[in-house]
């Protein structure tokens, strides 16, 4: 419940800051969360260990994937 409330508050704040429709922000954040899980799972599979043990973390990777996905649509 707390995480969902934080999700909504963050989406509302970003919606106001970026002047983007609230529903669009919710959609983008949902994709962001799903992609984040996918990236973490993929790294575990490729490296064979937890992401925290890896030194090759690209913090912009999730943002790049979200941007590519939104451009695709």
Short mmCIF file of N, CA and C in Angstrom, two decimals, residues 40-41 43-55:
data_model
loop_
_atom_site.label_atom_id
_atom_site.label_comp_id
_atom_site.label_asym_id
_atom_site.label_seq_id
_atom_site.Cartn_x
_atom_site.Cartn_y
_atom_site.Cartn_z
N UNK A 40 16.88 -6.33 -14.48
CA UNK A 40 17.50 -7.00 -13.34
C UNK A 40 17.51 -8.52 -13.56
N UNK A 41 16.40 -9.06 -14.00
CA UNK A 41 16.32 -10.50 -14.25
C UNK A 41 17.28 -10.91 -15.36
N UNK A 43 20.10 -9.40 -16.23
CA UNK A 43 21.47 -9.33 -15.72
C UNK A 43 21.80 -10.55 -14.87
N UNK A 44 20.84 -10.98 -14.05
CA UNK A 44 21.08 -12.16 -13.23
C UNK A 44 21.33 -13.37 -14.11
N UNK A 45 20.57 -13.50 -15.18
CA UNK A 45 20.72 -14.63 -16.09
C UNK A 45 22.06 -14.57 -16.81
N UNK A 46 22.41 -13.38 -17.35
CA UNK A 46 23.63 -13.24 -18.14
C UNK A 46 24.89 -13.40 -17.29
N UNK A 47 24.89 -12.78 -16.14
CA UNK A 47 26.09 -12.77 -15.31
C UNK A 47 26.13 -13.97 -14.38
N UNK A 48 24.97 -14.48 -14.02
CA UNK A 48 24.92 -15.63 -13.14
C UNK A 48 25.09 -15.27 -11.68
N UNK A 49 24.88 -14.01 -11.37
CA UNK A 49 24.96 -13.55 -9.98
C UNK A 49 24.08 -12.33 -9.81
N UNK A 50 23.95 -11.89 -8.59
CA UNK A 50 23.11 -10.75 -8.27
C UNK A 50 23.72 -9.46 -8.82
N UNK A 51 22.87 -8.50 -9.18
CA UNK A 51 23.32 -7.23 -9.74
C UNK A 51 24.25 -6.49 -8.78
N UNK A 52 24.05 -6.64 -7.50
CA UNK A 52 24.88 -5.94 -6.52
C UNK A 52 26.33 -6.39 -6.57
N UNK A 53 26.58 -7.55 -7.09
CA UNK A 53 27.94 -8.06 -7.20
C UNK A 53 28.63 -7.58 -8.47
N UNK A 54 27.88 -7.04 -9.40
CA UNK A 54 28.43 -6.63 -10.69
C UNK A 54 28.93 -5.20 -10.62
N UNK A 55 30.07 -4.94 -11.25
CA UNK A 55 30.62 -3.59 -11.31
C UNK A 55 30.25 -2.89 -12.61
#
